[in-house]
Structure formats: C-alpha cells, structure tokens
Short mmCIF file of C-alpha atoms and ligand atoms in Angstrom, two decimals:
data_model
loop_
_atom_site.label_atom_id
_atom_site.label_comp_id
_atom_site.label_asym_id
_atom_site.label_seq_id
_atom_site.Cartn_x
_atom_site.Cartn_y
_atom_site.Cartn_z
CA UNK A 1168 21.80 4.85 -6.50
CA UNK A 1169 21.79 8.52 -7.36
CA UNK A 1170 19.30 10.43 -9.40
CA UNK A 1171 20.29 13.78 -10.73
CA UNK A 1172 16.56 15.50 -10.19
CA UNK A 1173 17.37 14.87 -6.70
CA UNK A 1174 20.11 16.86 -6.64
CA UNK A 1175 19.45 21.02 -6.30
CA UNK A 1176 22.22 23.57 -7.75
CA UNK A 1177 24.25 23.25 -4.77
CA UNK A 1178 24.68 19.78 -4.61
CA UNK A 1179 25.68 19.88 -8.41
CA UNK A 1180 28.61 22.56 -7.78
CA UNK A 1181 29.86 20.64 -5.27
CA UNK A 1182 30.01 17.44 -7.28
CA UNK A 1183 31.39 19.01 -10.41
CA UNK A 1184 34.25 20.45 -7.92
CA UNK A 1185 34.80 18.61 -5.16
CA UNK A 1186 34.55 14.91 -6.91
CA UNK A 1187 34.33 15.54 -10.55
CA UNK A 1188 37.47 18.26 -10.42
CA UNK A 1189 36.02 20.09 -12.84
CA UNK A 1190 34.65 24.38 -12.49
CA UNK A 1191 31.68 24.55 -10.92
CA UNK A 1192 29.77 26.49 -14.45
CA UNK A 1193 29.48 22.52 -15.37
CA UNK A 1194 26.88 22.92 -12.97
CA UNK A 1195 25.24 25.76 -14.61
CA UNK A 1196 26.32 23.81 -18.12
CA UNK A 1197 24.04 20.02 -16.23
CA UNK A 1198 21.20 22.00 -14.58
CA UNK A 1199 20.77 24.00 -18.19
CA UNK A 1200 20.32 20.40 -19.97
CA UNK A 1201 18.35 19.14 -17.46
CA UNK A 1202 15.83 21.70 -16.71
CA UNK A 1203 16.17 24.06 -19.81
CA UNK A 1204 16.55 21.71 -23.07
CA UNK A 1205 14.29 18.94 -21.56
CA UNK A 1206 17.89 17.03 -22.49
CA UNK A 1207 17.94 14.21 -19.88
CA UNK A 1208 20.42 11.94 -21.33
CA UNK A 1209 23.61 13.02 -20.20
CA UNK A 1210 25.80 11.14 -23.32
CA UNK A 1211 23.42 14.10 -25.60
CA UNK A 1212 25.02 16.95 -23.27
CA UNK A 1213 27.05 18.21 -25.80
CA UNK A 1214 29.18 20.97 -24.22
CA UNK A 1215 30.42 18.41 -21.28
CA UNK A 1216 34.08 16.57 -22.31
CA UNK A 1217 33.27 12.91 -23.76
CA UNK A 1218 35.17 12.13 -20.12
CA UNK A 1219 32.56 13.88 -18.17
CA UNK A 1220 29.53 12.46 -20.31
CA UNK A 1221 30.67 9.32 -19.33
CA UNK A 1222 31.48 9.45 -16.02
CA UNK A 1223 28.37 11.42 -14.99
CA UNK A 1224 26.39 8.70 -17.07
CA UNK A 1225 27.98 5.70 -14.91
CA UNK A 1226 27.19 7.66 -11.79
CA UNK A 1227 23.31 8.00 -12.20
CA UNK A 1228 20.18 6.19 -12.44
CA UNK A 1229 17.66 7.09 -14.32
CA UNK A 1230 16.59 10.90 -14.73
CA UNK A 1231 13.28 10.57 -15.20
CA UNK A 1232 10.04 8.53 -14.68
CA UNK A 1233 8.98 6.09 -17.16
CA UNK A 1234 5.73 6.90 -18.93
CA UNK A 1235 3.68 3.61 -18.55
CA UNK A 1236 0.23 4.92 -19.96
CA UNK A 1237 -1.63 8.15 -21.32
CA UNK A 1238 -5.53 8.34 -21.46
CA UNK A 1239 -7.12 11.69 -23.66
CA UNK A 1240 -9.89 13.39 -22.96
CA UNK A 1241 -12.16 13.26 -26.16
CA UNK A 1242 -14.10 15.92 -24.32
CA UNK A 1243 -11.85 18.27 -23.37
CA UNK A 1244 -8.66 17.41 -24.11
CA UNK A 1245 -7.17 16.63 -20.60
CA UNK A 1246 -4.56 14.29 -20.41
CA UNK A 1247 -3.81 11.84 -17.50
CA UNK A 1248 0.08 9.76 -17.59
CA UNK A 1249 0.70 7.06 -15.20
CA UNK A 1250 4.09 6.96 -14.16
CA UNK A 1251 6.63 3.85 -13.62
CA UNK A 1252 8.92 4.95 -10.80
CA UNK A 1253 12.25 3.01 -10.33
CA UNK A 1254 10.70 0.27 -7.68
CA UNK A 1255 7.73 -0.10 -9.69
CA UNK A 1256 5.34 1.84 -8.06
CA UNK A 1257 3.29 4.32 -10.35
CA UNK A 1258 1.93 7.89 -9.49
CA UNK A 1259 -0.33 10.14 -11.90
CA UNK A 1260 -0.23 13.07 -13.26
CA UNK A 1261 -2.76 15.42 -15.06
CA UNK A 1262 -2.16 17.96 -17.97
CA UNK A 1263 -4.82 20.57 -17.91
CA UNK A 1264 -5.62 22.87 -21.15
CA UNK A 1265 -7.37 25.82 -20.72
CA UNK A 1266 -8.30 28.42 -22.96
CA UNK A 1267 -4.22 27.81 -24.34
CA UNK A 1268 -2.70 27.85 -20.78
CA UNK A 1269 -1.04 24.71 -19.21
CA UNK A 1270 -1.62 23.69 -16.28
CA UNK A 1271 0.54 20.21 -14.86
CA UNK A 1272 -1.27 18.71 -11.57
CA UNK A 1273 1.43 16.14 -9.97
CA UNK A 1274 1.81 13.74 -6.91
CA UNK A 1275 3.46 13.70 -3.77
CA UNK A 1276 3.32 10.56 -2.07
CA UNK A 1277 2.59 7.00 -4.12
CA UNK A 1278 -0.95 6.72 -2.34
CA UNK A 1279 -2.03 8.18 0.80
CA UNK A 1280 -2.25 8.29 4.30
CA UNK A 1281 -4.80 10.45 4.88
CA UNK A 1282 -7.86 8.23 4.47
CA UNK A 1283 -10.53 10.31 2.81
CA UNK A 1284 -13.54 8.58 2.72
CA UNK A 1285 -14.46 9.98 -0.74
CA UNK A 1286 -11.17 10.21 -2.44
CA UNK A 1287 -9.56 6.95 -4.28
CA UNK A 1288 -6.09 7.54 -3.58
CA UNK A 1289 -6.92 7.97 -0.13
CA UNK A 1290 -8.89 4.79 -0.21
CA UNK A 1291 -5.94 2.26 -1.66
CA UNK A 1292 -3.48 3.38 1.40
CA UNK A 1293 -0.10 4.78 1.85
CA UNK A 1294 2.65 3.49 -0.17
CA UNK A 1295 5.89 5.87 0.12
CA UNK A 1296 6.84 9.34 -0.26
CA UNK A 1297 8.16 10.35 -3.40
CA UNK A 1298 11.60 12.25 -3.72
CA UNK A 1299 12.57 15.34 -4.76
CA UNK A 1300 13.38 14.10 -7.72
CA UNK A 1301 10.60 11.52 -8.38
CA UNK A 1302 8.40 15.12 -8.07
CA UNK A 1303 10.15 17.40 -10.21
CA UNK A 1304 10.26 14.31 -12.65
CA UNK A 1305 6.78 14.06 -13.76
CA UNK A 1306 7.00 17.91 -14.67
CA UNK A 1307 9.92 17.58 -16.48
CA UNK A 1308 8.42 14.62 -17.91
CA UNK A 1309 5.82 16.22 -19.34
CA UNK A 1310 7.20 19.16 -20.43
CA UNK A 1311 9.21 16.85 -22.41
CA UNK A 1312 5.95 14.98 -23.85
CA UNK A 1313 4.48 18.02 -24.71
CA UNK A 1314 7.52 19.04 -26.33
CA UNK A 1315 7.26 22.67 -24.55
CA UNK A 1316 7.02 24.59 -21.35
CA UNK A 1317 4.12 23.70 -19.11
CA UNK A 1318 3.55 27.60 -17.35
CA UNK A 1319 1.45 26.33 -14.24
CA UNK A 1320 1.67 23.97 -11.88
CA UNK A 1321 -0.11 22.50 -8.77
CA UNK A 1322 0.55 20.01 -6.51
CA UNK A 1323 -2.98 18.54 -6.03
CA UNK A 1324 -2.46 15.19 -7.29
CA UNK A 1325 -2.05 11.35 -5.20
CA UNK A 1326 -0.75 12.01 -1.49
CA UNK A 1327 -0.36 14.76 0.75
CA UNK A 1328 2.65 17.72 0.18
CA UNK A 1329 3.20 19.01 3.49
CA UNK A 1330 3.58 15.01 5.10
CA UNK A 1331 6.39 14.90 2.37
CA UNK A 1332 7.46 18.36 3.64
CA UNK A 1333 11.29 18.38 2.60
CA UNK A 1334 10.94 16.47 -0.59
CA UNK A 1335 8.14 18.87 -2.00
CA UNK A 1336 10.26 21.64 -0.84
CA UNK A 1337 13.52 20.65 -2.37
CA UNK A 1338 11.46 20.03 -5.85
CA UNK A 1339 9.89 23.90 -5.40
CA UNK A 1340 13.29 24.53 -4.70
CA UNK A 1341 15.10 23.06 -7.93
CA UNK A 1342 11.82 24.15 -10.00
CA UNK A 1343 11.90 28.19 -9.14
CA UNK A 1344 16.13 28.35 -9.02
CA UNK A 1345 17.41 30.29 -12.03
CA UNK A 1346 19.86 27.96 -12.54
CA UNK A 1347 17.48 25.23 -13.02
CA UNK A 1348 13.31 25.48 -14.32
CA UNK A 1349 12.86 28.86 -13.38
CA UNK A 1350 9.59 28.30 -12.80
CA UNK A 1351 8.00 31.64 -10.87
CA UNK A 1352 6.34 30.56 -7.71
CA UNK A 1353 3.42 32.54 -8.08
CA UNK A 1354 2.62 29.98 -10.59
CA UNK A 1355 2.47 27.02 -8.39
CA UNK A 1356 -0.25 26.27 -5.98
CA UNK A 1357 -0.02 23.25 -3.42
CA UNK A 1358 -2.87 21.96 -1.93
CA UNK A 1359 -3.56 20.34 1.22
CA UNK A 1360 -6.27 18.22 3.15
CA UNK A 1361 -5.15 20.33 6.30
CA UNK A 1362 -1.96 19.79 7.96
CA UNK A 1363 -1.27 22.45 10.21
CA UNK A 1364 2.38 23.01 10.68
CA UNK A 1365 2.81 22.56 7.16
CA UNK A 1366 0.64 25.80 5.93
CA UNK A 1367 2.82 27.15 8.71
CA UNK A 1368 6.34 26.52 7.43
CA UNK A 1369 5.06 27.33 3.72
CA UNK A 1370 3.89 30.84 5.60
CA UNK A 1371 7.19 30.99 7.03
CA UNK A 1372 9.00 30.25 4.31
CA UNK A 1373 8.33 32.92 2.09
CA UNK A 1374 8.26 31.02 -1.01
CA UNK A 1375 5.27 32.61 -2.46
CA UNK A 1376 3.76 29.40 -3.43
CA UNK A 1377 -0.32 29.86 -3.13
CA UNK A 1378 -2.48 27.51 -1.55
CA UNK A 1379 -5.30 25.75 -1.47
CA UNK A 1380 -7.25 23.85 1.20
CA UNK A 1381 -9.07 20.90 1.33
CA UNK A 1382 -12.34 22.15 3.34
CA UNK A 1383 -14.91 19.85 2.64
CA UNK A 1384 -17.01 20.09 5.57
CA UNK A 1385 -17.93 23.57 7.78
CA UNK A 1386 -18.36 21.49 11.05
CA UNK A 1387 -15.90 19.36 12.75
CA UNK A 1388 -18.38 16.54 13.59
CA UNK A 1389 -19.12 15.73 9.46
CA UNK A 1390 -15.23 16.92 8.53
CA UNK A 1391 -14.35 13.81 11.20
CA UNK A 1392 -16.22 11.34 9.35
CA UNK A 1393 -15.16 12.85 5.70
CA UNK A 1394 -11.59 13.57 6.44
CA UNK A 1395 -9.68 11.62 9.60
CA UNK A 1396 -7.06 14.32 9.48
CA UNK A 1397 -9.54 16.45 11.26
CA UNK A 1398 -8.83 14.78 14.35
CA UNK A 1399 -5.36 15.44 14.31
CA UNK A 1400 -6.32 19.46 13.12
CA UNK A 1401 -10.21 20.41 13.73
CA UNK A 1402 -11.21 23.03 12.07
CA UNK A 1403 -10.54 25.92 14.43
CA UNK A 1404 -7.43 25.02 14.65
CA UNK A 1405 -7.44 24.68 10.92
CA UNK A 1406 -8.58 28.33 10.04
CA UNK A 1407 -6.60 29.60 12.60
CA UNK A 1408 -3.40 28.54 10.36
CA UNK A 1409 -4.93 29.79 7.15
CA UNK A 1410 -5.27 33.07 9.15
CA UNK A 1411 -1.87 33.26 9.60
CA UNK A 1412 -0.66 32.30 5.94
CA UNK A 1413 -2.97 35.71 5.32
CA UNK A 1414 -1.52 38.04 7.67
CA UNK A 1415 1.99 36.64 6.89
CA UNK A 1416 1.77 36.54 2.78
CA UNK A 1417 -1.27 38.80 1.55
CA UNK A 1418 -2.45 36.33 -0.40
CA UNK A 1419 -6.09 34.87 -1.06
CA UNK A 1420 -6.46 31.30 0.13
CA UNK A 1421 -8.21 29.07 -2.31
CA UNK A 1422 -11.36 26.98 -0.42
CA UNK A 1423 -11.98 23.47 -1.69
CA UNK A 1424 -15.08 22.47 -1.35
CA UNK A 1425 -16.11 18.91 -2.65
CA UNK A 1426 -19.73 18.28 -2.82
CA UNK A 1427 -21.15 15.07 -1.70
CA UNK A 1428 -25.17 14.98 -2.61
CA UNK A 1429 -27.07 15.58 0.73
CA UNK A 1430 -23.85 15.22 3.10
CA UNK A 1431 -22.03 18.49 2.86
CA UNK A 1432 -24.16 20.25 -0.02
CA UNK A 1433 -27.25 21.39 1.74
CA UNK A 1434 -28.40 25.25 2.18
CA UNK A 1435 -27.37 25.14 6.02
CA UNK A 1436 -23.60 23.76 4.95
CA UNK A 1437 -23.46 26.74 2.37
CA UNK A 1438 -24.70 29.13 5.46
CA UNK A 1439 -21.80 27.48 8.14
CA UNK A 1440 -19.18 27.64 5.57
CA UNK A 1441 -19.48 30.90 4.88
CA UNK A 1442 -19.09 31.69 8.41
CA UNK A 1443 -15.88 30.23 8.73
CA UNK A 1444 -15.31 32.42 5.98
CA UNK A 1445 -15.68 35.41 7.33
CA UNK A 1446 -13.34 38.20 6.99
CA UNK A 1447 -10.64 35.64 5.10
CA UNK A 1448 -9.65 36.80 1.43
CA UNK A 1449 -10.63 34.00 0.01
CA UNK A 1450 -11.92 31.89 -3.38
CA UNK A 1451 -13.54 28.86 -3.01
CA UNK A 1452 -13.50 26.59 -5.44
CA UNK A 1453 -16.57 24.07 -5.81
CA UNK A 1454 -16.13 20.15 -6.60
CA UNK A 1455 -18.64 18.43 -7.45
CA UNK A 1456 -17.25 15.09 -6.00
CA UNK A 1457 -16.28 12.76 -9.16
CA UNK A 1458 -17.55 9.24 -8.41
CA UNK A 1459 -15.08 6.77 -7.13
CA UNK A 1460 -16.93 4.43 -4.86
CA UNK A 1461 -20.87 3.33 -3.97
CA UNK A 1462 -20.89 5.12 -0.52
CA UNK A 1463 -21.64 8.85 -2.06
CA UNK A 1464 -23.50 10.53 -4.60
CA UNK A 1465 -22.36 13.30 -6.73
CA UNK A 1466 -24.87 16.05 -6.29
CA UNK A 1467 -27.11 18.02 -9.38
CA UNK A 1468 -26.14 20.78 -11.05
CA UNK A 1469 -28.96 22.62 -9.48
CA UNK A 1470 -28.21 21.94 -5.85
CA UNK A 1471 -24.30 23.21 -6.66
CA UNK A 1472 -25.26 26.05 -7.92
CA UNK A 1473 -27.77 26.41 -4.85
CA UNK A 1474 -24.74 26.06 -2.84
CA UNK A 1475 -22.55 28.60 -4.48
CA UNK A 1476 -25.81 30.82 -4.74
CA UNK A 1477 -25.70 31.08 -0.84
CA UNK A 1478 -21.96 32.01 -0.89
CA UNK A 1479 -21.99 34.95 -3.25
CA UNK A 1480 -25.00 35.86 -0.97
CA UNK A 1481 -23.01 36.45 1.63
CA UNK A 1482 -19.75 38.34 -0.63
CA UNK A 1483 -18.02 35.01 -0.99
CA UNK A 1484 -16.31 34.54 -4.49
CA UNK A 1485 -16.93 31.24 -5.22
CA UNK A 1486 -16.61 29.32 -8.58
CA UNK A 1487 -18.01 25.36 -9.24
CA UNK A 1488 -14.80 23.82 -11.01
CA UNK A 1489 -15.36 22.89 -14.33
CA UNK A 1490 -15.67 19.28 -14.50
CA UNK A 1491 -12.62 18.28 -16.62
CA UNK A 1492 -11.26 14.65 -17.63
CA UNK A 1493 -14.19 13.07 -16.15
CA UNK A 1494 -14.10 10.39 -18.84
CA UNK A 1495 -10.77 9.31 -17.93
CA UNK A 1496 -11.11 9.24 -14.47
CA UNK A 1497 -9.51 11.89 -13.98
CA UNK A 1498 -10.00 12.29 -10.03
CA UNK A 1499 -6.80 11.46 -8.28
CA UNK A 1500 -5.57 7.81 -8.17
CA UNK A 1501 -8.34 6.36 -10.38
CA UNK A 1502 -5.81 5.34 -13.20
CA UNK A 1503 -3.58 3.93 -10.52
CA UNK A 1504 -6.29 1.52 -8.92
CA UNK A 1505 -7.76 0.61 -12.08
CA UNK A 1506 -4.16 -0.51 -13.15
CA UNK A 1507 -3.17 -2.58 -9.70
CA UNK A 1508 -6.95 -4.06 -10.15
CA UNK A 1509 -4.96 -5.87 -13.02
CA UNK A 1510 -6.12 -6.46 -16.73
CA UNK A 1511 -9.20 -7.88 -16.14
CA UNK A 1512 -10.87 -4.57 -17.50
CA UNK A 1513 -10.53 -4.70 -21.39
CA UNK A 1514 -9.16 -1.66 -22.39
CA UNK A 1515 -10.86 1.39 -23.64
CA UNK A 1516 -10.50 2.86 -27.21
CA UNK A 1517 -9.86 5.70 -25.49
CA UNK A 1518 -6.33 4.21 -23.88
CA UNK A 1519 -3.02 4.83 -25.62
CA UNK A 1520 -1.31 1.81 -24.74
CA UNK A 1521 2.23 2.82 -24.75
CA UNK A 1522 4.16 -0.23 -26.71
CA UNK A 1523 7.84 1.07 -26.54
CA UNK A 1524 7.88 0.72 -22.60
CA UNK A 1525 11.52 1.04 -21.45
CA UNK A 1526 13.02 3.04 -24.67
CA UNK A 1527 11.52 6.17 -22.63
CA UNK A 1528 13.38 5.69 -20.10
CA UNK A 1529 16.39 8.36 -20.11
N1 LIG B 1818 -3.81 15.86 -0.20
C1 LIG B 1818 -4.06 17.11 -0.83
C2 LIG B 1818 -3.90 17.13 -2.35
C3 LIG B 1818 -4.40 15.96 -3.15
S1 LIG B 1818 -6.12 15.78 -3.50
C4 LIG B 1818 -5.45 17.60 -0.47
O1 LIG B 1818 -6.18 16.88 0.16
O2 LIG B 1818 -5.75 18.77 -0.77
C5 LIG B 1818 -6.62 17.16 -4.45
C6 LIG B 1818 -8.08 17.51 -4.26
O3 LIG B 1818 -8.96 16.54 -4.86
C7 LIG B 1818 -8.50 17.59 -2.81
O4 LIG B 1818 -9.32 18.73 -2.61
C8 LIG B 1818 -9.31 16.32 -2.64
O5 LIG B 1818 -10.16 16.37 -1.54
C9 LIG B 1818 -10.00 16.24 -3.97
N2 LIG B 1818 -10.59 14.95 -4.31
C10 LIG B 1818 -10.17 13.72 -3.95
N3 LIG B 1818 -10.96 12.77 -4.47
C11 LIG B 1818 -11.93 13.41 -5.18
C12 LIG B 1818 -13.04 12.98 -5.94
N4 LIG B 1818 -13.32 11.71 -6.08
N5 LIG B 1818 -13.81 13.92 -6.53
C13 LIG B 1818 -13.52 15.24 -6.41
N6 LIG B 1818 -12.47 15.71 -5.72
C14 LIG B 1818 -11.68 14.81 -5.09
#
C-alpha cells in the first residue's frame, strides 16, 4: 500500500504524468492540499477532476496518523499526542508553547535501539523505523489539530534520526520543498545520541538543519555505562565529528547535557565537560533528567545550577532547560509504555480520552 506523505514532489510529477496522464501542475495542485491547506482527504481536493479524486483516493492508504490520545499540561500548557500508525504501533509527539512560538518535537523510530540506561524509549527496545511519511505525518498532524502552522520543529522525540538516515531525510526533504511545507531549515533541529557518520552526511549535506547532541557524560568510561552507543563512537571520535559539522556549516552545536544526581552532575563533570568544549561554538543545554525508572535520581536545583555555574566560568553558554510537561510525562516514550503497560492504570483527569477513534483517520 501507498501513502502519499511518502511520496516527495518528484515522485508526485511523475505519477500525475507518467500513470495518471494528467500535467504534472496536479502535482503542484496535491502537494498544495496536502502540505498547504492541512486538506488530507483527497475526495475534498476541489480543483482535481471528480475522475482524479477518485482514482487517487483508491490508490492510497491513509495520509495521516491516527490520533489515539492527547494529555495537557495544566502547568504549562504542553501537549503530548500518541499516535496510531497503520500496523498499530504508536509513536509520540510533543507540542511546545513558548512565549507564543510553536515548537513540534516528533519521532523517528517506534522505540529504540540505542539502549540508554536513563531514557524510557530506550528502555522498551527497538520496534521499526518509521517512514518518510509516518514522520512528516505527525507534523502535519498537528498542524492540523492546532488548526495552524507549527513554525519550529525538532526531531528529538522516540528513536534515533540518523539510524533512520534516508527516511528522516526524505521527510526534511518534503517539509523544506516549496512545493510542499516550506518549512525553512534553519527552523528544524535534529538531535542525536551520537552517531558519527550521520552528523557527517547532515554536514555534507548542506541542508542547514542545526543540531544537537546527546552528551551526557565528559568521559568515555561513565558515557559507556550511560549510553552503549559510545562503544560504537567514544567520545573523541565523537567531538571530532561535531568539529567538522563546525568547520563545514558555521553553525553553533547545541550540547545536551542530562543530569543524573551524583553520576554525571558533580563539580569535576562540569570541569571535564567544559574541556571537551573547548574552542567549539557551542550552547549547552542542561536536563535535569525527568524520572522514568528507580536506578537514577534527578538532581536539585542547586547542584544544576552548580553545574552550569562552572560552565559560564569557563565562557561556556549554557542554559538548564526549562522543565516543561513534566506532569504528563512528557520525557520521550513515557505515554507509549504507560499505554502498552495496558489499562490497569485508571486514567487521569488530566487525559483526553479521544472517543471518535477512527473518524480521524483521513
Ligand atoms: N536519539 C536522539 C533523540 C531522541 S531523545 C538523542 O539521543 O539525542 C531526545 C533527548 O532526550 C536526548 O538528549 C535524550 O538523551 C533525552 N532524554 C531521554 N530520556 C530522558 C529523560 N528521562 N529525562 C531527560 N532527558 C531524557
């Protein structure tokens, strides 16, 4: 079965030529609907021939993911959706509101292979990739929730981007092509735990997408325990790659850094990682870890700050991430487990049980 996000402007002028017979500005005419109108229904496309409405209806499956469930914020407004894909599986995604701008966080990959001790997704295993389609879905999906544009968007959500290297770059393709979103690509950022010849390509590529990296640790010995994908990319190796996104792009490479009370957070950690640092224009971002399992502990306010203290000591920007959605478990693939651990857990005031399951579905 065929799914029209999967398809990028190319693909549709072809079709409408080569198989449909028609002029390839259908294209232009399908990718406007799609992308533009948030119209995803292709019997509401009203400049296409009833013919072509048809036909292009009988030749699809569904455009876009179905929305299975939406928990609110009641602090801060931050919205999480579960997604139904077409086998079942579900992914997340996470609307961000700040200060009036947008911000859509979305998933690559339905779980994880990546292992992260600390990280949920990473904990419930690898599922599948998700295609182009099944990516530039959720966006689309919630532009059409919201009713408007989203303006941002980053690709820090369940799974890792650059394992599901030519699906995330199709959907960056489809989302930034006039023809389609339109979406400027200094607007997305994709983040990843640290696979090498992946920050390559994007350096290579020229896309201008910015990105972030999963740090975590300053020394390979804790980043092994934290984050098995250190193995396969140590650090050195690691930094060496963000170098070259620098040289190659100009841009400032946003540092995760996740803090786990007395494993990574300490004075010493702070003094290391800013060492590695050195010389990079860079931002580093600080997490305090959101609680997913018993193994860690999510560190005070006062030892964060501590931590960030000894950065800007040493002419580091570095910001602690406002805490947002932590009431909705917000941290990535929370929603997911707590559905697949079944209904046991009675369901909070808070959840928006979504009763018209299937008439979503486009
Ligand atoms: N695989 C990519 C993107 C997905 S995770 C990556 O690793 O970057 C997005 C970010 O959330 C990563 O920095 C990840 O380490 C972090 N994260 C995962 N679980 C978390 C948790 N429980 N609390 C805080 N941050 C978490």
């Amino acid at each position: 079965m065929r799914f029209p996000l999967d398809m990028d402007y190319e693909e549709w002028c072809q079709l409408c030529r080569e198989d449909w017979g028609e002029p390839s500005f259908r294209a232009d005419q399908i990718c406007g609907w799609l992308y533009g109108r948030r119209v995803f229904c292709f019997e509401e496309m009203t400049n296409l021939s009833k013919e072509l409405r048809a036909k292009a209806s009988i030749s699809f499956g569904a455009t876009l993911p179905e929305l299975s469930k939406v928990e609110v914020s009641k602090r801060d407004g931050t919205q999480k959706m579960l997604w139904s894909l077409h086998d079942g599986e579900a992914v997340e995604s996470v609307l961000l509101v700040q200060e009036g701008r947008k911000t859509a966080c979305i998933s690559t990959q339905v779980g994880c292979p990546l292992a992260c001790s600390f990280c949920a997704t990473g904990q419930s295993g690898f599922v599948r990739n998700l295609s182009c389609g099944e990516i530039v879905g959720q966006f689309l999906a919630m532009e059409k929730e919201q009713g408007a544009p989203i303006d941002n968007l980053v690709f820090m959500g369940m799974g890792e981007p650059f394992l599901n290297l030519e699906a995330f770059l199709k959907a960056v393709g489809n989302l930034r092509h006039p023809k389609m979103r339109a979406l400027g690509t200094r607007r997305m950022t994709v983040s990843t735990a640290g696979i090498v010849p992946g920050i390559l390509a994007l350096a290579e590529s020229n896309l201008g997408i910015r990105l972030a990296v999963s740090v975590h640790a300053p020394d390979d010995a804790l980043r092994d325990r934290l984050m098995p994908v250190n193995r396969s990319y140590p650090l050195a190796e690691l930094f060496k790659a963000i170098r070259f996104f620098q040289e190659k792009t100009g841009d400032r490479v946003s540092i995760e850094y996740m803090l786990l009370d007395a494993v990574n957070d300490t004075p010493a950690h702070a003094a290391r990682l800013a060492e590695r640092l050195n010389g990079l224009k860079s931002y580093v971002n600080l997490i305090p870890w959101n609680a997913t399992c018993e193994a860690f502990r999510k560190p005070t306010r006062q030892r964060v700050e501590q931590f960030r203290q000894i950065l800007v000591s040493r002419g580091i920007e570095a910001e602690v991430r406002r805490e947002r959605g932590e009431d909705i478990n917000a941290a990535c693939g929370q929603l997911r487990q707590k559905e697949r651990r079944g209904s046991q857990e009675a369901p909070s005031a808070r959840e928006i049980q979504l009763k018209e399951k299937g008439t979503r579905r486009v």
